[in-house]
mmCIF file of C-alpha atoms and ligand atoms in Angstrom:
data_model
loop_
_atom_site.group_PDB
_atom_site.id
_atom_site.type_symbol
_atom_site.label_atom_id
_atom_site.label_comp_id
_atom_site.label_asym_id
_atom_site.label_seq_id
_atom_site.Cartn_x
_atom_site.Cartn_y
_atom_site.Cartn_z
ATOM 1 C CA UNK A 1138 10.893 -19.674 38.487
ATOM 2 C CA UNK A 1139 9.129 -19.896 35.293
ATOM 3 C CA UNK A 1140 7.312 -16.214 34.056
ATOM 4 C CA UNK A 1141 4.722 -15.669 31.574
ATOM 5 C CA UNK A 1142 4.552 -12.912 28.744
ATOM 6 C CA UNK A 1143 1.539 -11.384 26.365
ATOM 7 C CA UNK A 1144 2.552 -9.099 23.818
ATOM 8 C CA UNK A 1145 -0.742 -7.995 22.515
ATOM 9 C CA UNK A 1146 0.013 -6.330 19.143
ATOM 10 C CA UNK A 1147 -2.606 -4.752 16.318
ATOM 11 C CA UNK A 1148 -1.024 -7.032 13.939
ATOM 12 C CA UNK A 1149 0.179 -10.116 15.822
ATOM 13 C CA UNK A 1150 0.160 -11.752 19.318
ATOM 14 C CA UNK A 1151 3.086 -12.834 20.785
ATOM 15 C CA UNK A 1152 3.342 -15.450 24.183
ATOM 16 C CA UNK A 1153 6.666 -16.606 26.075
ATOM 17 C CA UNK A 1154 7.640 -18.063 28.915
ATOM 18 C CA UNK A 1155 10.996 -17.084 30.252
ATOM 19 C CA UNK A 1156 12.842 -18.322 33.883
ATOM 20 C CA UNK A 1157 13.863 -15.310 35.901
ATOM 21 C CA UNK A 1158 16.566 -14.023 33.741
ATOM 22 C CA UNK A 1159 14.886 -13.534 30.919
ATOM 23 C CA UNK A 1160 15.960 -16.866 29.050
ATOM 24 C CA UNK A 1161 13.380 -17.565 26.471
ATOM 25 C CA UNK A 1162 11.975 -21.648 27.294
ATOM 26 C CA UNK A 1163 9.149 -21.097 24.438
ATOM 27 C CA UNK A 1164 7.428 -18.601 21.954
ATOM 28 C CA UNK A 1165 4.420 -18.590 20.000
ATOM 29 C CA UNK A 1166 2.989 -16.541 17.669
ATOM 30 C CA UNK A 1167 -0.054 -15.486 16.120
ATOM 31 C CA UNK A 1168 -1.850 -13.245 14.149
ATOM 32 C CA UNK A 1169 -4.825 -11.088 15.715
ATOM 33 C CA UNK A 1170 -8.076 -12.059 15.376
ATOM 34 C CA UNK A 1171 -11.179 -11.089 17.389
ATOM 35 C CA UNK A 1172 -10.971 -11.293 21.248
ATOM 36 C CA UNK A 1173 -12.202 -14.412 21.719
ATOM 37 C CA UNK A 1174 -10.549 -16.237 18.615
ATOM 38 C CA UNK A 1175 -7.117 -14.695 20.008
ATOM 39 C CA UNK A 1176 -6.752 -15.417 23.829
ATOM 40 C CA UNK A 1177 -8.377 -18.787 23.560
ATOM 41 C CA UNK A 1178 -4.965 -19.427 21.565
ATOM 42 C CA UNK A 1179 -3.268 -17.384 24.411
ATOM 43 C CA UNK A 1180 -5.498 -19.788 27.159
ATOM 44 C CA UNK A 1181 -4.380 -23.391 25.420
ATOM 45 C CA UNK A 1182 -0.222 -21.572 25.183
ATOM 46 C CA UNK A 1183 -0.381 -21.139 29.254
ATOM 47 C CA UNK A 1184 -2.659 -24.405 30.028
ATOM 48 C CA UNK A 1185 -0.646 -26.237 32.981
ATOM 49 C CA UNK A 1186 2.767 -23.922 32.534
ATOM 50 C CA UNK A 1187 2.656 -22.591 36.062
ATOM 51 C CA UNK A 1188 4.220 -19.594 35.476
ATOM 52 C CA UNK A 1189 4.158 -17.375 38.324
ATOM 53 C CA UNK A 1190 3.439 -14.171 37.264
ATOM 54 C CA UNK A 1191 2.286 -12.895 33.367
ATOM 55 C CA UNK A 1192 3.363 -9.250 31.556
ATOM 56 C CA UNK A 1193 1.335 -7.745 29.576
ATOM 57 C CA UNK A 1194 2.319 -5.199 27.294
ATOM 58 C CA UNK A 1195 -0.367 -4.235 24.846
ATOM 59 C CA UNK A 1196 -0.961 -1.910 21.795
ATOM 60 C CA UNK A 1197 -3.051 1.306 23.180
ATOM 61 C CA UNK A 1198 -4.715 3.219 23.690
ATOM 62 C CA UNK A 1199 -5.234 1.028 27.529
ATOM 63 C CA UNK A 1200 -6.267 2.089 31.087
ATOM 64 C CA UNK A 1201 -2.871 0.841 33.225
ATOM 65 C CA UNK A 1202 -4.342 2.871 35.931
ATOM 66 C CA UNK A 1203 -4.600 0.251 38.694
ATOM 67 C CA UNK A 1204 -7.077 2.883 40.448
ATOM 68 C CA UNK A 1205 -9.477 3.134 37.362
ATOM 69 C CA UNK A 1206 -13.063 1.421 36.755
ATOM 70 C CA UNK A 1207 -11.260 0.608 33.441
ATOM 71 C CA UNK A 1208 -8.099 -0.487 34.242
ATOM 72 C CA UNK A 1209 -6.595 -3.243 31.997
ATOM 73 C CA UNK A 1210 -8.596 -2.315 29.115
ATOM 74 C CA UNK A 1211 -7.998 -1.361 25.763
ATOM 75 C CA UNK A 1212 -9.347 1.646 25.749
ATOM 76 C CA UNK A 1213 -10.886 3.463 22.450
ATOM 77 C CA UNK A 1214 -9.006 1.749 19.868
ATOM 78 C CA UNK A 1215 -10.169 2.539 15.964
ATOM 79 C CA UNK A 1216 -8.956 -1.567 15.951
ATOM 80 C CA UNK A 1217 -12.310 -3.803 15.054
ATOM 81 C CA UNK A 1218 -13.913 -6.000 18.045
ATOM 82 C CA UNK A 1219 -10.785 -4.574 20.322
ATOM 83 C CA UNK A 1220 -12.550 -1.365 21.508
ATOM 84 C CA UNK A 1221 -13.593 -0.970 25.445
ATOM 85 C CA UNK A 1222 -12.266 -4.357 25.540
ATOM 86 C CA UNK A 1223 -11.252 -5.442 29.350
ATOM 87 C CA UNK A 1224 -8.295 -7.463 28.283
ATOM 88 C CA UNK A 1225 -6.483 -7.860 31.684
ATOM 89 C CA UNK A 1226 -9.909 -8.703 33.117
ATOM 90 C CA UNK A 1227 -10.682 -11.763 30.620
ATOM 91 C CA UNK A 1228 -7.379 -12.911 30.891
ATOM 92 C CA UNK A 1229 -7.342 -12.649 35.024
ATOM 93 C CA UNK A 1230 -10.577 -14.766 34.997
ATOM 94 C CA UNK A 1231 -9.083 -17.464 33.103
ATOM 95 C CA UNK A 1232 -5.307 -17.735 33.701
ATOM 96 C CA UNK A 1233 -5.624 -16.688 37.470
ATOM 97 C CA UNK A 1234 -2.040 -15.047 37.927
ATOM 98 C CA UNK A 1235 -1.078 -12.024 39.057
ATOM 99 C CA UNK A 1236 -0.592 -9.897 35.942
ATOM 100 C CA UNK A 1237 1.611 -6.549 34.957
ATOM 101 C CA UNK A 1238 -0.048 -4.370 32.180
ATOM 102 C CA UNK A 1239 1.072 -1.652 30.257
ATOM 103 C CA UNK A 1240 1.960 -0.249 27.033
ATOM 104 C CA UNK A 1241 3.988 -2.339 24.548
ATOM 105 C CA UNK A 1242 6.613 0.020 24.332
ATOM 106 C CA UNK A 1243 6.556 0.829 27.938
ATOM 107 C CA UNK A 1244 7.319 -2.842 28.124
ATOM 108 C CA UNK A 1245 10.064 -2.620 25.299
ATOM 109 C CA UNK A 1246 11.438 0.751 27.371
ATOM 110 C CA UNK A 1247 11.931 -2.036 30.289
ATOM 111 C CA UNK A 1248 13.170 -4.614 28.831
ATOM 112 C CA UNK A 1249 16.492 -2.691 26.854
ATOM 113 C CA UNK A 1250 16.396 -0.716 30.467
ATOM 114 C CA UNK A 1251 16.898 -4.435 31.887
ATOM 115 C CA UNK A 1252 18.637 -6.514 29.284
ATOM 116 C CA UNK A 1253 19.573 -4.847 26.258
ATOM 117 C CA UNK A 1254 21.225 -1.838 24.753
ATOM 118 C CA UNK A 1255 20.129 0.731 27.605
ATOM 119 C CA UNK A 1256 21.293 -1.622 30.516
ATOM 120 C CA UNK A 1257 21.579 -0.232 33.771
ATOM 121 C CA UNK A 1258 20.179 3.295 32.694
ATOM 122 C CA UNK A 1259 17.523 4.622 34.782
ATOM 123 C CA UNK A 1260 16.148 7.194 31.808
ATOM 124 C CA UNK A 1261 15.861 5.962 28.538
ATOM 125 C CA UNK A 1262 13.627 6.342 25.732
ATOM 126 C CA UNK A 1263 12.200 3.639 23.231
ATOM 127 C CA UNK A 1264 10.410 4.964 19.832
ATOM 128 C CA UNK A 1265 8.541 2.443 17.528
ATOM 129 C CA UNK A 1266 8.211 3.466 14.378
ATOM 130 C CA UNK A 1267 5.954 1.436 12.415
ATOM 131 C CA UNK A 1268 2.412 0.648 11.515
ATOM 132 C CA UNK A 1269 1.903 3.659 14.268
ATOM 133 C CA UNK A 1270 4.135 6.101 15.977
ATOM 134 C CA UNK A 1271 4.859 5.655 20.075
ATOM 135 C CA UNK A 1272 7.150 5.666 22.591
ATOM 136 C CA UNK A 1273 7.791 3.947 26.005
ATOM 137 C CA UNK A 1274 9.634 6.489 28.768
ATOM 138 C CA UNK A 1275 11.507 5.190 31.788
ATOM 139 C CA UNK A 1276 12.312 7.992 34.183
ATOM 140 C CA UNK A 1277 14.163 7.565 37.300
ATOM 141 C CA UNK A 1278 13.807 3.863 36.990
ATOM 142 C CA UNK A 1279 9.574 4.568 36.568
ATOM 143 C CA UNK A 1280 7.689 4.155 33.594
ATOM 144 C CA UNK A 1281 5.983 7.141 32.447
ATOM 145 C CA UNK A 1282 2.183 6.891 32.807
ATOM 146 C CA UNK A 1283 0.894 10.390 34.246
ATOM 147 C CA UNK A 1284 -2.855 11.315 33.031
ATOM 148 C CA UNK A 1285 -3.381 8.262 30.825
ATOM 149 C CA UNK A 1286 -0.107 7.269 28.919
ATOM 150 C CA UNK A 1287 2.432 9.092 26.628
ATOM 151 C CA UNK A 1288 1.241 9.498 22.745
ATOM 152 C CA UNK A 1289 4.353 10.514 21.943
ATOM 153 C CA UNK A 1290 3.711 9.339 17.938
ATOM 154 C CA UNK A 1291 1.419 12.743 17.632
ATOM 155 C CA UNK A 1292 2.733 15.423 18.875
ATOM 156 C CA UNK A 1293 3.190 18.055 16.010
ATOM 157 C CA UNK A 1294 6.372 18.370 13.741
ATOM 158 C CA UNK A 1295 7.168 21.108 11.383
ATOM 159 C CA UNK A 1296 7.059 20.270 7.701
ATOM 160 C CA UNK A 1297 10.000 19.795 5.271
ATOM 161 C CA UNK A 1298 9.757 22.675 2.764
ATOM 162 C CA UNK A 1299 9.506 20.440 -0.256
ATOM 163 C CA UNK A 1300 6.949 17.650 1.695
ATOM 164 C CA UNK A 1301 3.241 18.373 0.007
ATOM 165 C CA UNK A 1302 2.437 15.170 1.193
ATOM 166 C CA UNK A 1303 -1.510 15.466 2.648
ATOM 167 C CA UNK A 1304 -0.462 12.961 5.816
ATOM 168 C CA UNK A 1305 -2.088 9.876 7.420
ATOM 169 C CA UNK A 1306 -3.025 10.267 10.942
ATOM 170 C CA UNK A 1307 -7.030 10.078 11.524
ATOM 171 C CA UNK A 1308 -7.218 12.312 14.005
ATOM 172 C CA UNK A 1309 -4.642 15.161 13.225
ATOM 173 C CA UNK A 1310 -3.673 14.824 9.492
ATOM 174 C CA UNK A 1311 -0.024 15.997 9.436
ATOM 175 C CA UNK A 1312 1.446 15.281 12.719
ATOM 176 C CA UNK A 1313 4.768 13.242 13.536
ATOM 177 C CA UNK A 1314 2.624 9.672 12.644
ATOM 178 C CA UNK A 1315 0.425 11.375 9.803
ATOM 179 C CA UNK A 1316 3.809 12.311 8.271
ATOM 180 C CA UNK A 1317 6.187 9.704 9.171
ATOM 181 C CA UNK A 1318 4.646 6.413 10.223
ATOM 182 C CA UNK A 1319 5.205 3.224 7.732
ATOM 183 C CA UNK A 1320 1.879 3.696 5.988
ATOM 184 C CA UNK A 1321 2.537 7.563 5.442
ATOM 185 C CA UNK A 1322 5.911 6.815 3.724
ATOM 186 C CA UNK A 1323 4.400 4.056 1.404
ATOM 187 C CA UNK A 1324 0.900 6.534 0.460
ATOM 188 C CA UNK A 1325 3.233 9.468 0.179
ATOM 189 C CA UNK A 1326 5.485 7.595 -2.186
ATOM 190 C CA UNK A 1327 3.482 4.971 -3.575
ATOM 191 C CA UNK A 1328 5.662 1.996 -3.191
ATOM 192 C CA UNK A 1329 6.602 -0.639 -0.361
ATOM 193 C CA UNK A 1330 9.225 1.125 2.265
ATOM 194 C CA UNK A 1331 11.298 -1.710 2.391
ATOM 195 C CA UNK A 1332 11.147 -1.439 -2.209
ATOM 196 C CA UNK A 1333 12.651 2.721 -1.469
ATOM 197 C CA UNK A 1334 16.366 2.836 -2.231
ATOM 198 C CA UNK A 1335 19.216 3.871 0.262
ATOM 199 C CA UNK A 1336 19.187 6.962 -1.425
ATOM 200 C CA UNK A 1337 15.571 7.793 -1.701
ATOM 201 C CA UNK A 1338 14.465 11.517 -1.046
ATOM 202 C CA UNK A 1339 11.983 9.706 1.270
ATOM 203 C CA UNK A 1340 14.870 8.820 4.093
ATOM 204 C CA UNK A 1341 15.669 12.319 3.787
ATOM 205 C CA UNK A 1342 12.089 13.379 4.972
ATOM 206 C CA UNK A 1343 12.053 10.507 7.371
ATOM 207 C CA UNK A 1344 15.130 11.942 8.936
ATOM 208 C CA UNK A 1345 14.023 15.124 8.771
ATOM 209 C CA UNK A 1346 10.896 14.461 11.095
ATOM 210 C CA UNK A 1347 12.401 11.985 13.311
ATOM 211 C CA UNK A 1348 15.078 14.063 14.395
ATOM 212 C CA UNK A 1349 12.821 17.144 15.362
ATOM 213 C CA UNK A 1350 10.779 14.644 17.342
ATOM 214 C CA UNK A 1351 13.869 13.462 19.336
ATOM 215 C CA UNK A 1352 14.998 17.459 19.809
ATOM 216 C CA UNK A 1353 11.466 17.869 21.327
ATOM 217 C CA UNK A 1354 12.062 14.352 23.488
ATOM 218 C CA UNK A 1355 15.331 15.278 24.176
ATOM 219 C CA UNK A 1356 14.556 18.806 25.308
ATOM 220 C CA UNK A 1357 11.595 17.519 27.624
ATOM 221 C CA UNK A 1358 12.688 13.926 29.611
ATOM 222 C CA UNK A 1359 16.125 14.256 28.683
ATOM 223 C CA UNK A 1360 16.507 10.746 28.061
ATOM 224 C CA UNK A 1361 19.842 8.494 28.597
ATOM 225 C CA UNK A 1362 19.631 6.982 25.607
ATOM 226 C CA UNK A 1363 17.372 7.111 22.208
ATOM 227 C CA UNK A 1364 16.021 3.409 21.164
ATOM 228 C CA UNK A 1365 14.574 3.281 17.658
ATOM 229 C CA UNK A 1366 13.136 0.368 16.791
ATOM 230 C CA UNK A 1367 9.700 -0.786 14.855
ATOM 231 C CA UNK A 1368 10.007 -2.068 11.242
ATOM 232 C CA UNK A 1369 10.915 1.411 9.411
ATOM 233 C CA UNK A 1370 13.900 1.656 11.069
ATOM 234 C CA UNK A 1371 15.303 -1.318 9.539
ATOM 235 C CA UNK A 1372 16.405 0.977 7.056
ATOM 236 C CA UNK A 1373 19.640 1.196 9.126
ATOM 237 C CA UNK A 1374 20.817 4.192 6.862
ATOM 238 C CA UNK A 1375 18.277 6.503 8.636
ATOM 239 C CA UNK A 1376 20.191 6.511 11.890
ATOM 240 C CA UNK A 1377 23.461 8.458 10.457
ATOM 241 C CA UNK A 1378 20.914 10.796 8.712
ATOM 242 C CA UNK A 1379 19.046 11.389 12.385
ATOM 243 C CA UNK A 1380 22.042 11.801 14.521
ATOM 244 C CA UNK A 1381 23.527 14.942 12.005
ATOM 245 C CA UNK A 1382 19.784 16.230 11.794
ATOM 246 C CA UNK A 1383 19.650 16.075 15.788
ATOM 247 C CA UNK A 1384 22.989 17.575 16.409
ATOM 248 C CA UNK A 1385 22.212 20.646 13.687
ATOM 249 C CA UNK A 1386 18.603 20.920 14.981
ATOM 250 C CA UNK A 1387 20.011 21.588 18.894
ATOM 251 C CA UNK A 1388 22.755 23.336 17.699
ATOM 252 C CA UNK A 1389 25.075 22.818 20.927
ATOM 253 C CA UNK A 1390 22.353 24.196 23.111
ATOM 254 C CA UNK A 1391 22.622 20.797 24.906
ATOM 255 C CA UNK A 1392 26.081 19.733 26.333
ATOM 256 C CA UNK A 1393 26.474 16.532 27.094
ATOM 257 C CA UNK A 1394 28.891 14.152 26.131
ATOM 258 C CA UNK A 1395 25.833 11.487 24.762
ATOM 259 C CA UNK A 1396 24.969 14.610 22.526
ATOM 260 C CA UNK A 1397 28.273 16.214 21.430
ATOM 261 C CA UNK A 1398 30.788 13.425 21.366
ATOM 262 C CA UNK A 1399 28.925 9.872 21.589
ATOM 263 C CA UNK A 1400 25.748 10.587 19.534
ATOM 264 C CA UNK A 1401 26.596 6.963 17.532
ATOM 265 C CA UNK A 1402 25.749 5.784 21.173
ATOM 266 C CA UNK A 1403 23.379 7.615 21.995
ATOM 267 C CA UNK A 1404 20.571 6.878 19.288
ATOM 268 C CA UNK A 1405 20.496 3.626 18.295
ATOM 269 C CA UNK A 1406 19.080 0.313 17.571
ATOM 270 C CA UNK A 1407 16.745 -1.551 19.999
ATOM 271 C CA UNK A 1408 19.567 -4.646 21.172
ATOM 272 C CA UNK A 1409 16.980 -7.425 22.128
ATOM 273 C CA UNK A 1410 16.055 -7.399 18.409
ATOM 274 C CA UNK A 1411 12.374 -9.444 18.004
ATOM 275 C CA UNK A 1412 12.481 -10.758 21.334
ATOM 276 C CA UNK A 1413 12.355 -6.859 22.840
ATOM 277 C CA UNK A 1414 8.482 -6.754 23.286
ATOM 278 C CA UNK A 1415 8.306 -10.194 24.762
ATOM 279 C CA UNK A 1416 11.490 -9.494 26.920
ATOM 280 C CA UNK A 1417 10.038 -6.420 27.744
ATOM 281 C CA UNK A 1418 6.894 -8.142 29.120
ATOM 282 C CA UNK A 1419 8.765 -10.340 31.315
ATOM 283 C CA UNK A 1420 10.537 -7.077 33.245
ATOM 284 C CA UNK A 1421 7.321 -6.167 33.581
ATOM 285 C CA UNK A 1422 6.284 -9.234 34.982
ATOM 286 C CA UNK A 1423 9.371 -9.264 37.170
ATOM 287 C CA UNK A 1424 8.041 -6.023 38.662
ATOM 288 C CA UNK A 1425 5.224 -7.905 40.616
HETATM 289 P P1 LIG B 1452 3.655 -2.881 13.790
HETATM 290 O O1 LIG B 1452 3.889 -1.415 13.881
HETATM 291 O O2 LIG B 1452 2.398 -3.230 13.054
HETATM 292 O O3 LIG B 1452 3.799 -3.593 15.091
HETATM 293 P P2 LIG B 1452 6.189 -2.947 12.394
HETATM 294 O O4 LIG B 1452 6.902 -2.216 13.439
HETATM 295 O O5 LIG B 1452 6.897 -4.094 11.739
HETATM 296 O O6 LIG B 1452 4.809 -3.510 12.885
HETATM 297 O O7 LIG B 1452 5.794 -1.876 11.276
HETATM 298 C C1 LIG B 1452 5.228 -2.254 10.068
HETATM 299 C C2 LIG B 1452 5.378 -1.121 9.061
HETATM 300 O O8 LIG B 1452 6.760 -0.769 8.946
HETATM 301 C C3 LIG B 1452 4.943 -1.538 7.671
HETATM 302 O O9 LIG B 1452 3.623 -1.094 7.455
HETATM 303 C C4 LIG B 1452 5.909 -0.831 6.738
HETATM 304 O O10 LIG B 1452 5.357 0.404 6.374
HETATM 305 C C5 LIG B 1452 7.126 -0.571 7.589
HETATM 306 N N1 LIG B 1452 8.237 -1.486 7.311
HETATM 307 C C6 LIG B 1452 8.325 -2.806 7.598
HETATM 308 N N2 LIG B 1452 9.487 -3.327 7.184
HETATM 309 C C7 LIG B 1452 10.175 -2.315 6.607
HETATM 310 C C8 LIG B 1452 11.468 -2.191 6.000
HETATM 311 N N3 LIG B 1452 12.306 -3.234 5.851
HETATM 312 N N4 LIG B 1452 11.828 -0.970 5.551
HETATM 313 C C9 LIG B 1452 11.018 0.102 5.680
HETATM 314 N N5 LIG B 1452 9.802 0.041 6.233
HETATM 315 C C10 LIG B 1452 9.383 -1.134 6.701
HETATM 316 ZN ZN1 LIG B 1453 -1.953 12.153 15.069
#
């Protein structure tokens, strides 16, 4: 059985088709244009595959409210040509599967939930940390959609003592995104993220923010496991630096063994590496 998946970043689309374990057959990859430019790349990828089914994880805000006049869209996104656009519709009309849609890290959630480093775990959570801030939940073996979707990227940290930084978020200034995202380290600083040293101050207010929005995650879903992935945290040296900030910040209020004895293996690196958002399509796919 051959399955299809549509990553639908800001920055880049990515398309696969996978049998039904998950073993990638091909990949392509391209940057984001407009609409039309974009899926008639995604059309001629597809064109006489015969895959059975297609996932579709997408960058948000989106309607996956299968009961909604404006389901499969993106919904108000600041992204140019992408706003109110009906993205599972245009795609329906011309690839004519049956199609899974949700949030890209929803997707990533189910993927490491069904593959990768949180394998066999009903509740996990996966943060990007990035370009934006957001998180994918998988409760009980559900993803989390409730109202409209987690935003879990804005909810509101408190600020380090010596952080005067103004913060990038366009809607709230100074939360968790405004003060942590990619583009908030690089205006706060100045420089390139990837061009900071190991031993930057900045990691130290990375950490610093990261960990209080895992206490808050942690205190709320009570997830199995912590994924962090998204291109920030390929500054590997942040996850020792989160873990101690974590463990101080809850202060043995929590006792579990994930918390007080296996915290290495508890918050960790996405396992499916740049294949986790297409994998994560296919489980999503595999849903159907
Ligand atoms: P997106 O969020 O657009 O899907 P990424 O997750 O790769 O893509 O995030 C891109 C952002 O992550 C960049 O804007 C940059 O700020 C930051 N970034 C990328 N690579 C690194 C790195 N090696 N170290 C630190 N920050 C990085
Ligand atoms: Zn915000």
């Amino acid at each position: 059985m051959k399955l299809g998946a549509i990553e639908a970043g800001g920055t880049k689309f990515v398309c696969g088709i996978t049998d039904e374990n998950g073993h990638i057959l091909e990949r392509v990859s391209f940057p984001t244009e407009t609409p039309e430019l974009t899926l008639q790349k995604v059309y001629n990828f597809f064109k006489n595959k015969n895959v059975e089914a297609i996932g579709v994880g997408s960058f948000g805000p989106i309607d996956p409210n299968p009961n909604s006049e404006t389901y499969g869209y993106i919904t108000q996104t600041p992204k140019k040509y992408w706003s109110n656009f009906n993205l599972i519709g245009e795609l329906q009309r011309n690839l004519n599967v049956p199609m899974a849609f949700d949030t890209d890290v929803n997707a990533a959630a189910l993927g490491e939930a069904t593959w990768g480093i949180a394998k066999g775990l009903e509740n996990c959570l996966y943060l990007t940390i990035g370009t934006g801030i957001g998180g994918g939940i998988l409760v009980s073996g559900n993803l989390v959609h409730g109202m409209l979707h987690p935003e879990m990227g804005h909810i509101l940290t408190r600020r380090h003592p010596e952080d005067t930084y103004k913060g990038k978020c366009p809607f709230h200034k100074d939360c968790f995104e405004g003060l942590a995202s990619g583009p908030a380290i690089e205006e706060r600083w100045g420089v390139k993220a990837y061009e900071l040293s190991n031993e930057h101050k900045a990691w130290e207010f990375e950490a610093y923010y990261i960990a209080q929005a895992l206490v808050n995650y942690i205190l709320t879903i009570s997830p199995e496991k912590i994924i962090l992935g998204g291109g920030v945290m390929k500054q590997l040296q942040l996850f020792p630096l989160i873990r101690k900030n974590v463990k101080e910040l809850l202060n043995n209020y929590v006792q579990t063994k994930e918390i007080l004895k296996n915290i290495d293996e508890y918050i960790v690196p996405p396992k499916l590496g740049d294949n986790a958002g297409l994998l994560g399509c296919i489980a999503l796919a595999i849903t159907l």
